[in-house]
Short mmCIF file of C-alpha atoms in Angstrom, two decimals:
data_model
loop_
_atom_site.label_atom_id
_atom_site.label_comp_id
_atom_site.label_asym_id
_atom_site.label_seq_id
_atom_site.Cartn_x
_atom_site.Cartn_y
_atom_site.Cartn_z
CA MET A 1 6.60 -9.66 -1.34
CA ALA A 2 4.04 -7.72 0.65
CA ASP A 3 2.31 -4.78 -0.86
CA THR A 4 1.82 -1.43 0.67
CA ALA A 5 -1.20 0.71 1.45
CA MET A 6 -2.18 4.21 2.39
CA SER A 7 -5.80 5.11 2.85
CA GLY A 8 -7.59 6.71 -0.10
CA SER A 9 -10.80 8.70 0.25
CA GLU A 10 -13.64 8.29 -2.20
CA SER A 11 -15.61 10.86 -4.15
CA ARG A 12 -18.74 12.47 -2.75
CA GLY A 13 -20.10 13.63 -6.07
CA GLY A 14 -16.98 14.26 -8.12
CA GLU A 15 -18.65 16.77 -10.45
CA ASP A 16 -15.39 18.34 -11.65
CA PRO A 17 -14.04 16.11 -14.47
CA SER A 18 -10.55 17.55 -13.99
CA LEU A 19 -10.30 15.89 -10.58
CA ALA A 20 -8.82 12.44 -10.18
CA TYR A 21 -11.09 9.61 -9.06
CA GLY A 22 -11.98 10.05 -5.39
CA LYS A 23 -10.26 13.45 -5.05
CA GLU A 24 -12.08 16.68 -4.34
CA THR A 25 -9.50 19.45 -4.87
CA PRO A 26 -6.82 20.16 -7.49
CA VAL A 27 -4.06 19.74 -4.89
CA GLU A 28 -5.40 16.33 -3.85
CA THR A 29 -5.55 15.38 -7.51
CA ALA A 30 -1.97 16.49 -8.11
CA ILE A 31 -0.72 14.55 -5.09
CA TRP A 32 -2.62 11.44 -6.15
CA ARG A 33 -1.36 11.56 -9.73
CA LEU A 34 2.24 12.00 -8.62
CA ARG A 35 1.93 9.22 -6.04
CA SER A 36 0.28 6.82 -8.47
CA ARG A 37 3.24 7.25 -10.85
CA GLY A 38 5.86 6.69 -8.18
CA CYS A 39 6.77 10.38 -7.74
CA TRP A 40 6.46 10.34 -3.95
CA THR A 41 9.07 13.05 -3.31
CA ASP A 42 7.29 15.48 -5.62
CA ALA A 43 3.95 14.66 -4.04
CA ALA A 44 5.38 15.19 -0.55
CA ALA A 45 6.82 18.53 -1.63
CA LEU A 46 3.31 19.83 -2.31
CA LEU A 47 2.52 19.25 1.35
CA ALA A 48 5.70 20.82 2.73
CA PRO A 49 4.18 24.32 3.18
CA HIS A 50 1.59 22.76 5.52
CA ALA A 51 3.97 20.45 7.39
CA THR A 52 2.97 21.88 10.77
CA GLU A 53 -0.66 20.87 10.23
CA PRO A 54 -1.32 17.36 11.60
CA ALA A 55 -3.20 15.98 8.58
CA ALA A 56 -0.69 17.29 6.04
CA ALA A 57 2.29 16.22 8.14
CA LEU A 58 0.88 12.72 8.44
CA GLU A 59 0.14 12.42 4.72
CA ARG A 60 3.63 13.67 3.87
CA ALA A 61 5.20 11.06 6.15
CA ALA A 62 2.98 8.33 4.69
CA LEU A 63 4.03 9.24 1.14
CA LEU A 64 7.73 9.07 2.00
CA ILE A 65 7.29 5.78 3.88
CA GLU A 66 5.54 4.30 0.86
CA ARG A 67 8.49 5.47 -1.24
CA CYS A 68 10.80 3.45 1.04
CA LEU A 69 8.81 0.26 0.51
CA TYR A 70 8.67 0.64 -3.25
CA THR A 71 12.21 1.91 -3.89
CA GLU A 72 14.22 0.78 -0.82
CA LYS A 73 15.51 4.37 -0.60
CA GLY A 74 14.76 7.55 1.31
CA TRP A 75 14.73 6.16 4.85
CA ALA A 76 16.17 9.31 6.47
CA ASP A 77 13.63 11.57 4.74
CA ALA A 78 10.78 9.33 5.86
CA GLU A 79 12.06 9.27 9.43
CA GLU A 80 12.34 13.05 9.56
CA ALA A 81 8.83 13.54 8.14
CA LEU A 82 7.42 11.01 10.58
CA ARG A 83 9.01 12.74 13.56
CA THR A 84 7.38 15.98 12.44
CA ALA A 85 3.99 14.24 12.20
CA GLU A 86 4.45 12.78 15.67
CA ALA A 87 5.42 16.17 17.08
CA VAL A 88 2.39 18.06 15.73
CA ALA A 89 -0.22 15.37 16.49
CA GLY A 90 -2.67 16.80 19.01
CA THR A 91 -5.50 14.28 19.42
CA ASP A 92 -5.56 10.59 20.26
CA GLU A 93 -6.60 9.76 16.70
CA GLU A 94 -3.75 11.84 15.26
CA ARG A 95 -1.26 10.26 17.64
CA GLY A 96 -2.65 6.85 16.77
CA ALA A 97 -2.31 7.53 13.04
CA ALA A 98 1.30 8.63 13.55
CA ALA A 99 1.97 5.46 15.56
CA CYS A 100 0.47 3.43 12.71
CA GLU A 101 2.95 5.04 10.32
CA ARG A 102 5.79 4.46 12.81
CA GLY A 103 4.92 0.78 12.88
CA TYR A 104 4.72 0.65 9.10
CA LEU A 105 8.13 2.26 8.64
CA ALA A 106 9.65 -0.22 11.09
CA TYR A 107 7.89 -3.06 9.27
CA ALA A 108 9.25 -1.92 5.90
CA SER A 109 12.79 -1.69 7.29
CA THR A 110 12.53 -5.22 8.66
CA LEU A 111 10.87 -6.72 5.58
CA LEU A 112 13.47 -5.29 3.19
CA GLY A 113 16.42 -6.28 5.37
CA VAL A 114 17.57 -2.74 6.10
CA ARG A 115 17.43 -3.19 9.87
CA ASP A 116 15.48 -5.54 12.12
CA ARG A 117 12.82 -3.36 13.74
CA ALA A 118 10.14 -6.03 14.19
CA ASP A 119 9.66 -5.34 17.91
CA GLU A 120 9.32 -1.63 17.23
CA ALA A 121 6.75 -2.34 14.51
CA ARG A 122 4.61 -4.48 16.82
CA MET A 123 4.82 -2.01 19.69
CA ALA A 124 3.91 0.96 17.50
CA LEU A 125 0.90 -0.76 15.97
CA GLY A 126 -0.17 -1.89 19.40
CA ARG A 127 0.00 1.72 20.57
CA ALA A 128 -2.00 2.77 17.51
CA ALA A 129 -4.68 0.19 18.34
CA ALA A 130 -5.03 1.68 21.82
CA LEU A 131 -5.51 5.18 20.39
CA ILE A 132 -7.63 4.55 17.29
CA GLY A 133 -11.19 3.53 18.12
CA PRO A 134 -12.85 0.47 16.54
CA SER A 135 -15.11 2.65 14.39
CA ALA A 136 -12.55 5.36 13.57
CA GLY A 137 -11.59 6.13 10.00
CA GLY A 138 -8.02 4.88 10.44
CA ARG A 139 -8.95 1.48 11.85
CA PRO A 140 -9.18 -0.50 8.58
CA LEU A 141 -5.69 0.61 7.53
CA LEU A 142 -4.35 -0.31 10.97
CA ASP A 143 -6.01 -3.74 10.77
CA PHE A 144 -4.46 -4.29 7.34
CA ARG A 145 -0.99 -3.44 8.58
CA ARG A 146 -1.37 -5.69 11.60
CA GLY A 147 -2.20 -8.43 9.10
CA LEU A 148 1.01 -7.72 7.19
CA ILE A 149 3.05 -8.11 10.35
CA ALA A 150 1.24 -11.32 11.31
CA GLN A 151 1.85 -12.79 7.86
CA ASN A 152 5.33 -11.58 7.00
CA LEU A 153 7.04 -11.14 10.36
CA GLY A 154 5.08 -13.58 12.50
CA ASP A 155 4.38 -16.36 9.95
CA SER A 156 0.83 -16.57 11.26
CA PRO A 157 -1.52 -16.84 8.26
CA GLN A 158 -4.60 -17.37 10.43
CA ALA A 159 -4.05 -14.14 12.36
CA ALA A 160 -3.22 -12.37 9.11
CA ARG A 161 -6.44 -13.56 7.46
CA ALA A 162 -8.53 -12.37 10.40
CA ALA A 163 -6.89 -8.95 10.29
CA TYR A 164 -7.25 -8.67 6.51
CA ARG A 165 -10.94 -9.57 6.75
CA ARG A 166 -11.52 -6.88 9.37
CA ALA A 167 -9.69 -4.40 7.15
CA HIS A 168 -11.71 -5.52 4.13
CA ALA A 169 -15.00 -5.06 5.93
CA GLY A 170 -13.95 -1.65 7.23
CA ALA A 171 -12.71 -0.48 3.83
CA THR A 172 -16.00 -1.61 2.27
CA ALA A 173 -18.02 0.29 4.86
CA GLN A 174 -15.92 3.43 4.36
CA GLY A 175 -15.82 3.18 0.56
CA ASP A 176 -12.01 3.07 0.54
CA SER A 177 -11.39 1.45 -2.84
CA LEU A 178 -7.61 1.72 -2.72
CA LEU A 179 -7.40 -0.15 0.57
CA LEU A 180 -9.83 -2.74 -0.82
CA SER A 181 -7.37 -3.39 -3.64
CA PHE A 182 -4.80 -4.34 -1.01
CA THR A 183 -7.12 -6.49 1.12
CA TRP A 184 -8.34 -8.36 -1.97
CA ARG A 185 -4.72 -8.96 -3.02
CA HIS A 186 -3.50 -10.24 0.33
CA LEU A 187 -6.52 -12.42 1.04
CA ALA A 188 -5.99 -13.88 -2.44
CA GLY A 189 -2.33 -14.50 -1.64
CA LEU A 190 -3.30 -16.54 1.42
CA ALA A 191 -5.85 -18.45 -0.66
CA LEU A 192 -3.19 -19.27 -3.27
CA ARG A 193 -0.86 -20.45 -0.53
CA GLU A 194 -3.56 -22.93 0.54
CA GLY A 195 -4.20 -24.14 -3.01
CA GLU A 196 -7.55 -22.34 -3.42
CA LEU A 197 -6.85 -21.32 -7.01
CA ALA A 198 -10.30 -20.03 -7.99
CA GLU A 199 -10.58 -17.89 -4.86
CA ALA A 200 -7.09 -16.54 -5.40
CA ARG A 201 -7.77 -15.72 -9.04
CA HIS A 202 -10.95 -13.85 -8.12
CA GLY A 203 -9.22 -11.81 -5.42
CA PHE A 204 -6.26 -10.90 -7.61
CA ALA A 205 -8.61 -9.96 -10.47
CA GLU A 206 -10.61 -7.67 -8.17
CA SER A 207 -7.42 -6.01 -6.94
CA LEU A 208 -6.25 -5.40 -10.50
CA ARG A 209 -9.65 -4.07 -11.57
CA ILE A 210 -9.73 -1.52 -8.76
CA ARG A 211 -6.17 -0.35 -9.36
CA GLU A 212 -6.81 0.12 -13.06
CA GLU A 213 -10.01 2.06 -12.31
CA LEU A 214 -8.18 4.30 -9.84
CA GLY A 215 -5.21 4.82 -12.15
CA TYR A 216 -2.85 3.49 -9.48
CA LEU A 217 -0.06 2.73 -11.94
CA VAL A 218 2.67 1.99 -9.39
CA GLY A 219 0.51 -0.77 -7.92
CA THR A 220 -0.69 -2.23 -11.21
CA ALA A 221 2.43 -4.23 -12.13
CA PRO A 222 2.33 -6.16 -8.80
CA ALA A 223 -1.38 -6.83 -9.37
CA LEU A 224 -0.76 -8.12 -12.90
CA THR A 225 2.07 -10.35 -11.72
CA ALA A 226 0.00 -11.79 -8.89
CA LEU A 227 -2.90 -12.59 -11.23
CA ALA A 228 -0.48 -14.20 -13.70
CA ASN A 229 0.47 -16.71 -11.00
CA THR A 230 -3.07 -18.10 -11.11
CA GLU A 231 -3.37 -18.30 -14.90
CA THR A 232 -2.09 -20.68 -17.57
CA GLU A 233 -0.36 -19.77 -20.81
CA PRO A 234 -0.81 -17.76 -22.95
CA GLU A 235 -2.77 -15.52 -20.52
CA ALA A 236 -0.08 -15.73 -17.83
CA GLY A 237 2.54 -14.59 -20.32
CA ARG A 238 0.38 -11.71 -21.51
CA LEU A 239 -0.15 -10.48 -17.95
CA ARG A 240 3.56 -10.68 -17.14
CA ALA A 241 4.46 -8.85 -20.36
CA GLU A 242 2.11 -6.00 -19.42
CA ALA A 243 3.53 -5.95 -15.89
CA ARG A 244 7.06 -5.78 -17.31
CA ARG A 245 6.08 -2.87 -19.56
CA LEU A 246 4.70 -0.88 -16.62
CA PHE A 247 7.67 -1.81 -14.42
CA GLN A 248 10.08 -0.43 -17.02
CA LEU A 249 7.90 2.64 -17.66
CA LEU A 250 8.11 3.52 -13.96
CA GLY A 251 11.89 3.10 -13.85
CA GLY A 252 12.05 -0.29 -12.16
CA VAL A 253 9.55 0.38 -9.38
CA PRO A 254 8.66 -1.44 -7.21
CA THR A 255 12.21 -2.72 -6.89
CA TRP A 256 11.12 -6.03 -5.35
CA LEU A 257 9.41 -7.05 -8.60
CA SER A 258 12.70 -7.03 -10.48
CA ALA A 259 13.51 -10.71 -9.85
CA GLN A 260 10.11 -11.77 -11.21
CA LEU A 261 9.99 -9.49 -14.24
CA THR A 262 13.59 -9.22 -15.44
CA PRO A 263 14.24 -11.86 -18.10
CA ARG A 264 17.05 -14.23 -17.20
CA ALA A 265 20.08 -14.32 -19.47
CA ALA A 266 20.46 -17.48 -21.52
CA THR A 267 23.05 -19.94 -20.22
#
């Protein structure tokens, strides 16, 4: 199952120890901590008073779209928030970012079998690519999402790898550690698919390391499970046991890990 990603800014000093890693204000910290624990609705609520401001409207939509991918619920709320973000966008970059989220919501709907919106996803990300410049801050995230579509909707691993590598390079240049955790993970998944076990293990380990450093709890169980697929026993079992503990702690989120982490009943 494909992972999800929203961009995460990095610290420029981070002198206040009460702030979460990479966050510069108490509100950003609160939103991050709620998001990282799978409390997307609560995080989005903190942005509701600023929903007419383009940046806040976009972040609120992105949070609710991420909730859809992790829980398979909340589609109407995400759609409403996204329409608001589209309506208040005033610049090409803001419109491009909203189009990127539109494509991602359509991708999630298609991937999870809610409704086939693959054409909408491709068109929206294509529109985003026309609006977001090659050196703009939102380009690495867009490249990553185009890779997801190439891999999971287009069955084109070569195109996906190229897009992931562009996203990886962009995230490195921008210091976006959270996005790097996703590019490492998905490049490793392609490597594993091709039998490159050592490369896959390295990529999955880097993804897990970053997520643990950031405190991104909701993304840690998928990272542990992916790394376990490259290990032998007893290490593989230890990683899966830790993933199962986190999965249960977060109330069964992400839902698509259930089949891998729920013990089968004896027959």
